[in-house]
Amino acid sequence: MGIRGRYGAWAVTPLTVVLLVATGCTSTPDAPARATGGSGAAAPFGASASSHVSEAPGAPATSRARVCDRAVPGPVTAPPGAVTVDPAVVGDLATKTENSPPHTTFWLRPGRHTLESDPYAQVIVKEGDRYIGAPGAVLDGRKVNQYAFGGTATGVTLSHLTVERFIAPHDEGVVNHDMADGWVIEHTTVQYNSGAGLMAGARQRVRASCLRDNGQYGMNAYKTGDSLRGLVVEGNEIVGNNTDDWERRQPGCGCTGGIKFWAVDGADVRGNWVHANRGAGLWADNNNNDFLVEDNLLESNDGAALMYETSYNAVVRNNTIRRNNWVEGRAYARDGDDFPYATVYVSEAGGEPRIPARTDRIEIYGNVLENNWNGITLWENADRFCNSPANTSTGYCTLLVKDTGRCARPAIAVAPLYGDCRWKTQRVDIRGNRFVLDPSVVGCAAECARMAVFANDGTSPDWSPYKGGRVAEAITHRQQNRWHGNLYQGPWNFVAGDRSRALDSRQWQGAPYGQDAGSSFGPRAGG
């Protein structure tokens, strides 16, 4: 978590259509206002600005995609060869799993299935097992059991099942508790649990599922040993998580939100509806790399819609992002804090060509940001680097320097360690987006409607080579961070260099900043 880390429309691709039909949703969340290009709209992955449909901001809702309210029922009879699980027998699911060989299919009859009344009672899965729920099948932890499905077996599938009322401890999870690889969770509802609804393993697929009202996260995408590669999160509804309000219970913990990603290499996050989470909607924190975040609707989260922190190489495209950060933004403003808390917050994260990925930048394009507290903030904490007290990712260094101990005097003061020992907000390309803000809708005044690229002055530790304004100068002028070809509507203002330097659009575009070439600044929204 960084020093400031407390921190529509739905793009209907063919894949999204398949998912919506599969989940019983032939409509989508509120129809978007899409970005309409700009001089830099063309980009990799086959996207083009010409495919965007322009609609008026604030257009009335035309449809809803509600995975949580429209769960797809499972089969009414047991699949051929499946072992039938009886809800009337306490612990029947765990017992039959233990007594069956790997690659067994289990069909849970309608009703409320339970485990033994032991906090550690759980289903210990075997390789290739499949768990399929009949209509109305629920696995209920009764606020007694900590975990639902555990064990290190790979290739497990859960579908058409509701998992609820388990009490996983802080930072732990209910489904796939032991972070096994290759699991598929689809058409599954995971709700009303403590901790995280899901943990994640490598090559995990979470599709068309409801992650709702869990105590800490909908999913904690962390794997012991940091070997989490190839994660897909697709077509899910992720809503109302962090019901236990962990930032209040542990101030500054950086441990809340819809989904938290930690050291994930390669993630596709697409076609999800992420809304009304306490804290951030999506938060990638610490040495993540190669993310594709596309075609999501991110709305009404208390904090940022998306945080990308101390991480590398990402594409964020064609998302609709609206009404985020009202709760946290308003709270900070009320306390007199003028930091530009962002809707898309890039904190000590950037593109790095030396780390293999589908792009060597952070590319943010084709998105619509409508009536959020602020826009996009690019930030670096000058005192945060490997081996510094301000590095809250304790014990971790960058992906370029494996040994934290190397980042010390005298070597850190010269190349290559001077550059490689810090996570840098660099090579961020922000283009072809549409930014709309009406203060009368958001309920804000001068403290909102900001874009920012800046850093603090370095002060510590005593041996730091980054003291003074070196980092602020670099992030603002030398690290290839660029806005261009965007569309603005509303009273936008800009922060560059340091937080006290507020600019209007002409100053932002002029020397020495030279930002937003080819961009359009329209009238004030609502005016």
PDB file of N, CA, C and O in Angstrom, residues 307-371:
ATOM      1  N   MET A 307      -6.997   0.820  -8.608  1.00  0.00           N
ATOM      2  CA  MET A 307      -5.685   1.227  -8.129  1.00  0.00           C
ATOM      3  C   MET A 307      -4.652   0.266  -8.701  1.00  0.00           C
ATOM      4  O   MET A 307      -4.814  -0.955  -8.634  1.00  0.00           O
ATOM      5  N   TYR A 308      -3.590   0.831  -9.275  1.00  0.00           N
ATOM      6  CA  TYR A 308      -2.491   0.021  -9.812  1.00  0.00           C
ATOM      7  C   TYR A 308      -1.231   0.530  -9.139  1.00  0.00           C
ATOM      8  O   TYR A 308      -0.740   1.625  -9.420  1.00  0.00           O
ATOM      9  N   GLU A 309      -0.699  -0.259  -8.205  1.00  0.00           N
ATOM     10  CA  GLU A 309       0.300   0.224  -7.255  1.00  0.00           C
ATOM     11  C   GLU A 309       1.533  -0.669  -7.262  1.00  0.00           C
ATOM     12  O   GLU A 309       1.428  -1.900  -7.233  1.00  0.00           O
ATOM     13  N   THR A 310       2.714  -0.037  -7.256  1.00  0.00           N
ATOM     14  CA  THR A 310       4.007  -0.731  -7.253  1.00  0.00           C
ATOM     15  C   THR A 310       3.968  -1.949  -8.176  1.00  0.00           C
ATOM     16  O   THR A 310       4.351  -3.053  -7.808  1.00  0.00           O
ATOM     17  N   SER A 311       3.529  -1.715  -9.400  1.00  0.00           N
ATOM     18  CA  SER A 311       3.323  -2.794 -10.365  1.00  0.00           C
ATOM     19  C   SER A 311       3.745  -2.336 -11.753  1.00  0.00           C
ATOM     20  O   SER A 311       4.207  -1.202 -11.935  1.00  0.00           O
ATOM     21  N   TYR A 312       3.543  -3.200 -12.749  1.00  0.00           N
ATOM     22  CA  TYR A 312       4.128  -2.984 -14.060  1.00  0.00           C
ATOM     23  C   TYR A 312       3.131  -3.317 -15.174  1.00  0.00           C
ATOM     24  O   TYR A 312       2.257  -4.177 -15.021  1.00  0.00           O
ATOM     25  N   ASN A 313       3.282  -2.646 -16.314  1.00  0.00           N
ATOM     26  CA  ASN A 313       2.757  -3.064 -17.604  1.00  0.00           C
ATOM     27  C   ASN A 313       1.296  -3.495 -17.560  1.00  0.00           C
ATOM     28  O   ASN A 313       0.959  -4.605 -17.147  1.00  0.00           O
ATOM     29  N   ALA A 314       0.417  -2.611 -18.038  1.00  0.00           N
ATOM     30  CA  ALA A 314      -1.011  -2.911 -18.013  1.00  0.00           C
ATOM     31  C   ALA A 314      -1.713  -2.179 -19.140  1.00  0.00           C
ATOM     32  O   ALA A 314      -1.267  -1.119 -19.597  1.00  0.00           O
ATOM     33  N   VAL A 315      -2.832  -2.742 -19.567  1.00  0.00           N
ATOM     34  CA  VAL A 315      -3.742  -2.072 -20.482  1.00  0.00           C
ATOM     35  C   VAL A 315      -5.082  -1.938 -19.777  1.00  0.00           C
ATOM     36  O   VAL A 315      -5.646  -2.924 -19.301  1.00  0.00           O
ATOM     37  N   VAL A 316      -5.576  -0.707 -19.710  1.00  0.00           N
ATOM     38  CA  VAL A 316      -6.877  -0.410 -19.101  1.00  0.00           C
ATOM     39  C   VAL A 316      -7.696   0.261 -20.195  1.00  0.00           C
ATOM     40  O   VAL A 316      -7.473   1.423 -20.528  1.00  0.00           O
ATOM     41  N   ARG A 317      -8.632  -0.472 -20.777  1.00  0.00           N
ATOM     42  CA  ARG A 317      -9.302   0.059 -21.961  1.00  0.00           C
ATOM     43  C   ARG A 317     -10.797  -0.247 -21.962  1.00  0.00           C
ATOM     44  O   ARG A 317     -11.258  -1.262 -21.460  1.00  0.00           O
ATOM     45  N   ASN A 318     -11.536   0.665 -22.572  1.00  0.00           N
ATOM     46  CA  ASN A 318     -12.954   0.454 -22.887  1.00  0.00           C
ATOM     47  C   ASN A 318     -13.795   0.134 -21.652  1.00  0.00           C
ATOM     48  O   ASN A 318     -14.748  -0.647 -21.736  1.00  0.00           O
ATOM     49  N   ASN A 319     -13.447   0.728 -20.528  1.00  0.00           N
ATOM     50  CA  ASN A 319     -14.243   0.576 -19.313  1.00  0.00           C
ATOM     51  C   ASN A 319     -15.128   1.805 -19.114  1.00  0.00           C
ATOM     52  O   ASN A 319     -14.775   2.911 -19.520  1.00  0.00           O
ATOM     53  N   THR A 320     -16.259   1.610 -18.484  1.00  0.00           N
ATOM     54  CA  THR A 320     -17.074   2.719 -18.021  1.00  0.00           C
ATOM     55  C   THR A 320     -16.897   2.820 -16.507  1.00  0.00           C
ATOM     56  O   THR A 320     -17.074   1.840 -15.787  1.00  0.00           O
ATOM     57  N   ILE A 321     -16.526   4.019 -16.054  1.00  0.00           N
ATOM     58  CA  ILE A 321     -16.105   4.230 -14.672  1.00  0.00           C
ATOM     59  C   ILE A 321     -16.863   5.448 -14.164  1.00  0.00           C
ATOM     60  O   ILE A 321     -16.624   6.565 -14.620  1.00  0.00           O
ATOM     61  N   ARG A 322     -17.778   5.256 -13.224  1.00  0.00           N
ATOM     62  CA  ARG A 322     -18.617   6.382 -12.833  1.00  0.00           C
ATOM     63  C   ARG A 322     -19.017   6.327 -11.367  1.00  0.00           C
ATOM     64  O   ARG A 322     -19.154   5.275 -10.777  1.00  0.00           O
ATOM     65  N   ARG A 323     -19.159   7.528 -10.813  1.00  0.00           N
ATOM     66  CA  ARG A 323     -19.656   7.738  -9.447  1.00  0.00           C
ATOM     67  C   ARG A 323     -18.798   7.032  -8.401  1.00  0.00           C
ATOM     68  O   ARG A 323     -19.292   6.608  -7.367  1.00  0.00           O
ATOM     69  N   ASN A 324     -17.516   6.952  -8.641  1.00  0.00           N
ATOM     70  CA  ASN A 324     -16.601   6.351  -7.676  1.00  0.00           C
ATOM     71  C   ASN A 324     -15.947   7.407  -6.794  1.00  0.00           C
ATOM     72  O   ASN A 324     -15.847   8.575  -7.158  1.00  0.00           O
ATOM     73  N   ASN A 325     -15.514   6.969  -5.621  1.00  0.00           N
ATOM     74  CA  ASN A 325     -14.708   7.761  -4.693  1.00  0.00           C
ATOM     75  C   ASN A 325     -15.474   8.915  -4.071  1.00  0.00           C
ATOM     76  O   ASN A 325     -14.863   9.839  -3.519  1.00  0.00           O
ATOM     77  N   TRP A 326     -16.778   8.884  -4.129  1.00  0.00           N
ATOM     78  CA  TRP A 326     -17.545   9.947  -3.470  1.00  0.00           C
ATOM     79  C   TRP A 326     -17.383   9.895  -1.960  1.00  0.00           C
ATOM     80  O   TRP A 326     -17.244  10.922  -1.309  1.00  0.00           O
ATOM     81  N   VAL A 327     -17.414   8.701  -1.387  1.00  0.00           N
ATOM     82  CA  VAL A 327     -17.372   8.569   0.072  1.00  0.00           C
ATOM     83  C   VAL A 327     -16.008   8.988   0.602  1.00  0.00           C
ATOM     84  O   VAL A 327     -15.890   9.850   1.481  1.00  0.00           O
ATOM     85  N   GLU A 328     -14.940   8.395   0.062  1.00  0.00           N
ATOM     86  CA  GLU A 328     -13.608   8.711   0.560  1.00  0.00           C
ATOM     87  C   GLU A 328     -13.188  10.124   0.161  1.00  0.00           C
ATOM     88  O   GLU A 328     -12.585  10.857   0.955  1.00  0.00           O
ATOM     89  N   GLY A 329     -13.482  10.528  -1.075  1.00  0.00           N
ATOM     90  CA  GLY A 329     -13.120  11.873  -1.508  1.00  0.00           C
ATOM     91  C   GLY A 329     -13.752  12.939  -0.637  1.00  0.00           C
ATOM     92  O   GLY A 329     -13.098  13.900  -0.218  1.00  0.00           O
ATOM     93  N   ARG A 330     -15.027  12.752  -0.338  1.00  0.00           N
ATOM     94  CA  ARG A 330     -15.728  13.735   0.494  1.00  0.00           C
ATOM     95  C   ARG A 330     -15.165  13.751   1.919  1.00  0.00           C
ATOM     96  O   ARG A 330     -15.023  14.812   2.531  1.00  0.00           O
ATOM     97  N   ALA A 331     -14.838  12.568   2.433  1.00  0.00           N
ATOM     98  CA  ALA A 331     -14.295  12.499   3.792  1.00  0.00           C
ATOM     99  C   ALA A 331     -12.954  13.213   3.897  1.00  0.00           C
ATOM    100  O   ALA A 331     -12.702  13.959   4.850  1.00  0.00           O
ATOM    101  N   TYR A 332     -12.076  13.014   2.906  1.00  0.00           N
ATOM    102  CA  TYR A 332     -10.777  13.688   2.941  1.00  0.00           C
ATOM    103  C   TYR A 332     -10.932  15.196   2.783  1.00  0.00           C
ATOM    104  O   TYR A 332     -10.251  15.975   3.449  1.00  0.00           O
ATOM    105  N   ALA A 333     -11.831  15.609   1.892  1.00  0.00           N
ATOM    106  CA  ALA A 333     -12.048  17.039   1.711  1.00  0.00           C
ATOM    107  C   ALA A 333     -12.571  17.676   2.991  1.00  0.00           C
ATOM    108  O   ALA A 333     -12.175  18.796   3.357  1.00  0.00           O
ATOM    109  N   ARG A 334     -13.447  16.972   3.676  1.00  0.00           N
ATOM    110  CA  ARG A 334     -14.000  17.489   4.931  1.00  0.00           C
ATOM    111  C   ARG A 334     -12.908  17.667   5.976  1.00  0.00           C
ATOM    112  O   ARG A 334     -12.974  18.563   6.823  1.00  0.00           O
ATOM    113  N   ASP A 335     -11.868  16.818   5.901  1.00  0.00           N
ATOM    114  CA  ASP A 335     -10.755  16.916   6.844  1.00  0.00           C
ATOM    115  C   ASP A 335      -9.683  17.903   6.385  1.00  0.00           C
ATOM    116  O   ASP A 335      -8.629  18.013   7.022  1.00  0.00           O
ATOM    117  N   GLY A 336      -9.921  18.584   5.268  1.00  0.00           N
ATOM    118  CA  GLY A 336      -8.963  19.562   4.779  1.00  0.00           C
ATOM    119  C   GLY A 336      -7.801  18.966   4.014  1.00  0.00           C
ATOM    120  O   GLY A 336      -6.791  19.652   3.786  1.00  0.00           O
ATOM    121  N   ASP A 337      -7.910  17.725   3.573  1.00  0.00           N
ATOM    122  CA  ASP A 337      -6.842  17.042   2.840  1.00  0.00           C
ATOM    123  C   ASP A 337      -7.025  17.323   1.355  1.00  0.00           C
ATOM    124  O   ASP A 337      -8.027  16.923   0.755  1.00  0.00           O
ATOM    125  N   ASP A 338      -6.064  17.998   0.729  1.00  0.00           N
ATOM    126  CA  ASP A 338      -6.207  18.382  -0.669  1.00  0.00           C
ATOM    127  C   ASP A 338      -5.503  17.433  -1.631  1.00  0.00           C
ATOM    128  O   ASP A 338      -5.336  17.742  -2.819  1.00  0.00           O
ATOM    129  N   PHE A 339      -5.088  16.276  -1.163  1.00  0.00           N
ATOM    130  CA  PHE A 339      -4.489  15.293  -2.071  1.00  0.00           C
ATOM    131  C   PHE A 339      -5.522  14.895  -3.127  1.00  0.00           C
ATOM    132  O   PHE A 339      -6.686  14.652  -2.790  1.00  0.00           O
ATOM    133  N   PRO A 340      -5.144  14.808  -4.414  1.00  0.00           N
ATOM    134  CA  PRO A 340      -6.115  14.467  -5.462  1.00  0.00           C
ATOM    135  C   PRO A 340      -6.408  12.968  -5.513  1.00  0.00           C
ATOM    136  O   PRO A 340      -5.937  12.234  -6.387  1.00  0.00           O
ATOM    137  N   TYR A 341      -7.189  12.519  -4.565  1.00  0.00           N
ATOM    138  CA  TYR A 341      -7.558  11.098  -4.510  1.00  0.00           C
ATOM    139  C   TYR A 341      -8.293  10.734  -5.790  1.00  0.00           C
ATOM    140  O   TYR A 341      -9.277  11.368  -6.170  1.00  0.00           O
ATOM    141  N   ALA A 342      -7.827   9.702  -6.437  1.00  0.00           N
ATOM    142  CA  ALA A 342      -8.190   9.471  -7.832  1.00  0.00           C
ATOM    143  C   ALA A 342      -9.224   8.376  -7.989  1.00  0.00           C
ATOM    144  O   ALA A 342      -9.405   7.511  -7.131  1.00  0.00           O
ATOM    145  N   THR A 343      -9.835   8.386  -9.154  1.00  0.00           N
ATOM    146  CA  THR A 343     -10.700   7.283  -9.576  1.00  0.00           C
ATOM    147  C   THR A 343      -9.872   6.168 -10.187  1.00  0.00           C
ATOM    148  O   THR A 343     -10.109   4.998  -9.932  1.00  0.00           O
ATOM    149  N   VAL A 344      -8.905   6.519 -11.009  1.00  0.00           N
ATOM    150  CA  VAL A 344      -7.877   5.585 -11.467  1.00  0.00           C
ATOM    151  C   VAL A 344      -6.570   6.104 -10.880  1.00  0.00           C
ATOM    152  O   VAL A 344      -6.091   7.179 -11.246  1.00  0.00           O
ATOM    153  N   TYR A 345      -6.006   5.328  -9.968  1.00  0.00           N
ATOM    154  CA  TYR A 345      -4.867   5.784  -9.168  1.00  0.00           C
ATOM    155  C   TYR A 345      -3.668   4.915  -9.502  1.00  0.00           C
ATOM    156  O   TYR A 345      -3.656   3.713  -9.210  1.00  0.00           O
ATOM    157  N   VAL A 346      -2.673   5.516 -10.143  1.00  0.00           N
ATOM    158  CA  VAL A 346      -1.445   4.817 -10.512  1.00  0.00           C
ATOM    159  C   VAL A 346      -0.365   5.287  -9.542  1.00  0.00           C
ATOM    160  O   VAL A 346       0.073   6.436  -9.596  1.00  0.00           O
ATOM    161  N   SER A 347       0.038   4.411  -8.659  1.00  0.00           N
ATOM    162  CA  SER A 347       0.930   4.763  -7.565  1.00  0.00           C
ATOM    163  C   SER A 347       2.211   3.935  -7.660  1.00  0.00           C
ATOM    164  O   SER A 347       2.181   2.714  -7.496  1.00  0.00           O
ATOM    165  N   GLU A 348       3.329   4.611  -7.952  1.00  0.00           N
ATOM    166  CA  GLU A 348       4.611   3.920  -8.097  1.00  0.00           C
ATOM    167  C   GLU A 348       4.483   2.708  -9.028  1.00  0.00           C
ATOM    168  O   GLU A 348       4.973   1.618  -8.732  1.00  0.00           O
ATOM    169  N   ALA A 349       3.822   2.894 -10.149  1.00  0.00           N
ATOM    170  CA  ALA A 349       3.630   1.806 -11.106  1.00  0.00           C
ATOM    171  C   ALA A 349       3.830   2.353 -12.509  1.00  0.00           C
ATOM    172  O   ALA A 349       3.481   3.504 -12.788  1.00  0.00           O
ATOM    173  N   GLY A 350       4.377   1.527 -13.403  1.00  0.00           N
ATOM    174  CA  GLY A 350       4.618   2.024 -14.745  1.00  0.00           C
ATOM    175  C   GLY A 350       5.000   0.938 -15.717  1.00  0.00           C
ATOM    176  O   GLY A 350       5.073  -0.247 -15.382  1.00  0.00           O
ATOM    177  N   GLY A 351       5.244   1.370 -16.946  1.00  0.00           N
ATOM    178  CA  GLY A 351       5.692   0.444 -17.976  1.00  0.00           C
ATOM    179  C   GLY A 351       7.175   0.164 -17.839  1.00  0.00           C
ATOM    180  O   GLY A 351       7.966   1.064 -17.531  1.00  0.00           O
ATOM    181  N   GLU A 352       7.546  -1.091 -18.079  1.00  0.00           N
ATOM    182  CA  GLU A 352       8.949  -1.486 -17.958  1.00  0.00           C
ATOM    183  C   GLU A 352       9.266  -2.504 -19.064  1.00  0.00           C
ATOM    184  O   GLU A 352       8.866  -3.672 -18.980  1.00  0.00           O
ATOM    185  N   PRO A 353       9.983  -2.084 -20.121  1.00  0.00           N
ATOM    186  CA  PRO A 353      10.270  -2.987 -21.237  1.00  0.00           C
ATOM    187  C   PRO A 353      11.080  -4.216 -20.862  1.00  0.00           C
ATOM    188  O   PRO A 353      11.033  -5.224 -21.575  1.00  0.00           O
ATOM    189  N   ARG A 354      11.804  -4.156 -19.766  1.00  0.00           N
ATOM    190  CA  ARG A 354      12.634  -5.311 -19.392  1.00  0.00           C
ATOM    191  C   ARG A 354      11.832  -6.442 -18.745  1.00  0.00           C
ATOM    192  O   ARG A 354      12.381  -7.524 -18.506  1.00  0.00           O
ATOM    193  N   ILE A 355      10.574  -6.205 -18.445  1.00  0.00           N
ATOM    194  CA  ILE A 355       9.726  -7.228 -17.837  1.00  0.00           C
ATOM    195  C   ILE A 355       8.726  -7.691 -18.887  1.00  0.00           C
ATOM    196  O   ILE A 355       7.901  -6.900 -19.347  1.00  0.00           O
ATOM    197  N   PRO A 356       8.759  -8.948 -19.304  1.00  0.00           N
ATOM    198  CA  PRO A 356       7.921  -9.415 -20.413  1.00  0.00           C
ATOM    199  C   PRO A 356       6.434  -9.260 -20.112  1.00  0.00           C
ATOM    200  O   PRO A 356       5.952  -9.602 -19.026  1.00  0.00           O
ATOM    201  N   ALA A 357       5.703  -8.720 -21.076  1.00  0.00           N
ATOM    202  CA  ALA A 357       4.261  -8.527 -20.949  1.00  0.00           C
ATOM    203  C   ALA A 357       3.717  -8.228 -22.336  1.00  0.00           C
ATOM    204  O   ALA A 357       4.467  -8.084 -23.309  1.00  0.00           O
ATOM    205  N   ARG A 358       2.396  -8.095 -22.435  1.00  0.00           N
ATOM    206  CA  ARG A 358       1.752  -7.794 -23.714  1.00  0.00           C
ATOM    207  C   ARG A 358       1.925  -6.335 -24.121  1.00  0.00           C
ATOM    208  O   ARG A 358       1.622  -5.959 -25.253  1.00  0.00           O
ATOM    209  N   THR A 359       2.364  -5.504 -23.217  1.00  0.00           N
ATOM    210  CA  THR A 359       2.690  -4.116 -23.496  1.00  0.00           C
ATOM    211  C   THR A 359       3.852  -3.739 -22.601  1.00  0.00           C
ATOM    212  O   THR A 359       4.109  -4.393 -21.581  1.00  0.00           O
ATOM    213  N   ASP A 360       4.581  -2.707 -22.986  1.00  0.00           N
ATOM    214  CA  ASP A 360       5.672  -2.239 -22.121  1.00  0.00           C
ATOM    215  C   ASP A 360       5.344  -0.868 -21.529  1.00  0.00           C
ATOM    216  O   ASP A 360       6.229  -0.105 -21.168  1.00  0.00           O
ATOM    217  N   ARG A 361       4.040  -0.588 -21.427  1.00  0.00           N
ATOM    218  CA  ARG A 361       3.581   0.657 -20.851  1.00  0.00           C
ATOM    219  C   ARG A 361       2.391   0.370 -19.937  1.00  0.00           C
ATOM    220  O   ARG A 361       1.911  -0.763 -19.856  1.00  0.00           O
ATOM    221  N   ILE A 362       1.917   1.399 -19.282  1.00  0.00           N
ATOM    222  CA  ILE A 362       0.553   1.389 -18.759  1.00  0.00           C
ATOM    223  C   ILE A 362      -0.266   2.219 -19.730  1.00  0.00           C
ATOM    224  O   ILE A 362      -0.043   3.429 -19.869  1.00  0.00           O
ATOM    225  N   GLU A 363      -1.167   1.564 -20.424  1.00  0.00           N
ATOM    226  CA  GLU A 363      -1.991   2.213 -21.440  1.00  0.00           C
ATOM    227  C   GLU A 363      -3.415   2.336 -20.909  1.00  0.00           C
ATOM    228  O   GLU A 363      -4.039   1.342 -20.559  1.00  0.00           O
ATOM    229  N   ILE A 364      -3.905   3.559 -20.881  1.00  0.00           N
ATOM    230  CA  ILE A 364      -5.253   3.843 -20.385  1.00  0.00           C
ATOM    231  C   ILE A 364      -5.993   4.553 -21.507  1.00  0.00           C
ATOM    232  O   ILE A 364      -5.732   5.728 -21.781  1.00  0.00           O
ATOM    233  N   TYR A 365      -6.865   3.823 -22.197  1.00  0.00           N
ATOM    234  CA  TYR A 365      -7.495   4.434 -23.368  1.00  0.00           C
ATOM    235  C   TYR A 365      -8.904   3.898 -23.596  1.00  0.00           C
ATOM    236  O   TYR A 365      -9.263   2.810 -23.167  1.00  0.00           O
ATOM    237  N   GLY A 366      -9.706   4.719 -24.291  1.00  0.00           N
ATOM    238  CA  GLY A 366     -11.050   4.307 -24.680  1.00  0.00           C
ATOM    239  C   GLY A 366     -12.021   4.186 -23.532  1.00  0.00           C
ATOM    240  O   GLY A 366     -13.081   3.574 -23.676  1.00  0.00           O
ATOM    241  N   ASN A 367     -11.701   4.764 -22.383  1.00  0.00           N
ATOM    242  CA  ASN A 367     -12.568   4.673 -21.203  1.00  0.00           C
ATOM    243  C   ASN A 367     -13.454   5.911 -21.088  1.00  0.00           C
ATOM    244  O   ASN A 367     -13.109   6.984 -21.573  1.00  0.00           O
ATOM    245  N   VAL A 368     -14.579   5.737 -20.421  1.00  0.00           N
ATOM    246  CA  VAL A 368     -15.419   6.866 -20.038  1.00  0.00           C
ATOM    247  C   VAL A 368     -15.392   6.987 -18.521  1.00  0.00           C
ATOM    248  O   VAL A 368     -15.714   6.026 -17.819  1.00  0.00           O
ATOM    249  N   LEU A 369     -14.984   8.141 -18.034  1.00  0.00           N
ATOM    250  CA  LEU A 369     -15.008   8.433 -16.598  1.00  0.00           C
ATOM    251  C   LEU A 369     -16.029   9.538 -16.385  1.00  0.00           C
ATOM    252  O   LEU A 369     -15.837  10.674 -16.847  1.00  0.00           O
ATOM    253  N   GLU A 370     -17.102   9.209 -15.699  1.00  0.00           N
ATOM    254  CA  GLU A 370     -18.226  10.123 -15.581  1.00  0.00           C
ATOM    255  C   GLU A 370     -18.607  10.334 -14.119  1.00  0.00           C
ATOM    256  O   GLU A 370     -18.904   9.386 -13.391  1.00  0.00           O
ATOM    257  N   ASN A 371     -18.544  11.587 -13.684  1.00  0.00           N
ATOM    258  CA  ASN A 371     -19.011  11.998 -12.364  1.00  0.00           C
ATOM    259  C   ASN A 371     -18.385  11.196 -11.236  1.00  0.00           C
ATOM    260  O   ASN A 371     -19.054  10.756 -10.299  1.00  0.00           O
TER     261      ASN A 371
END
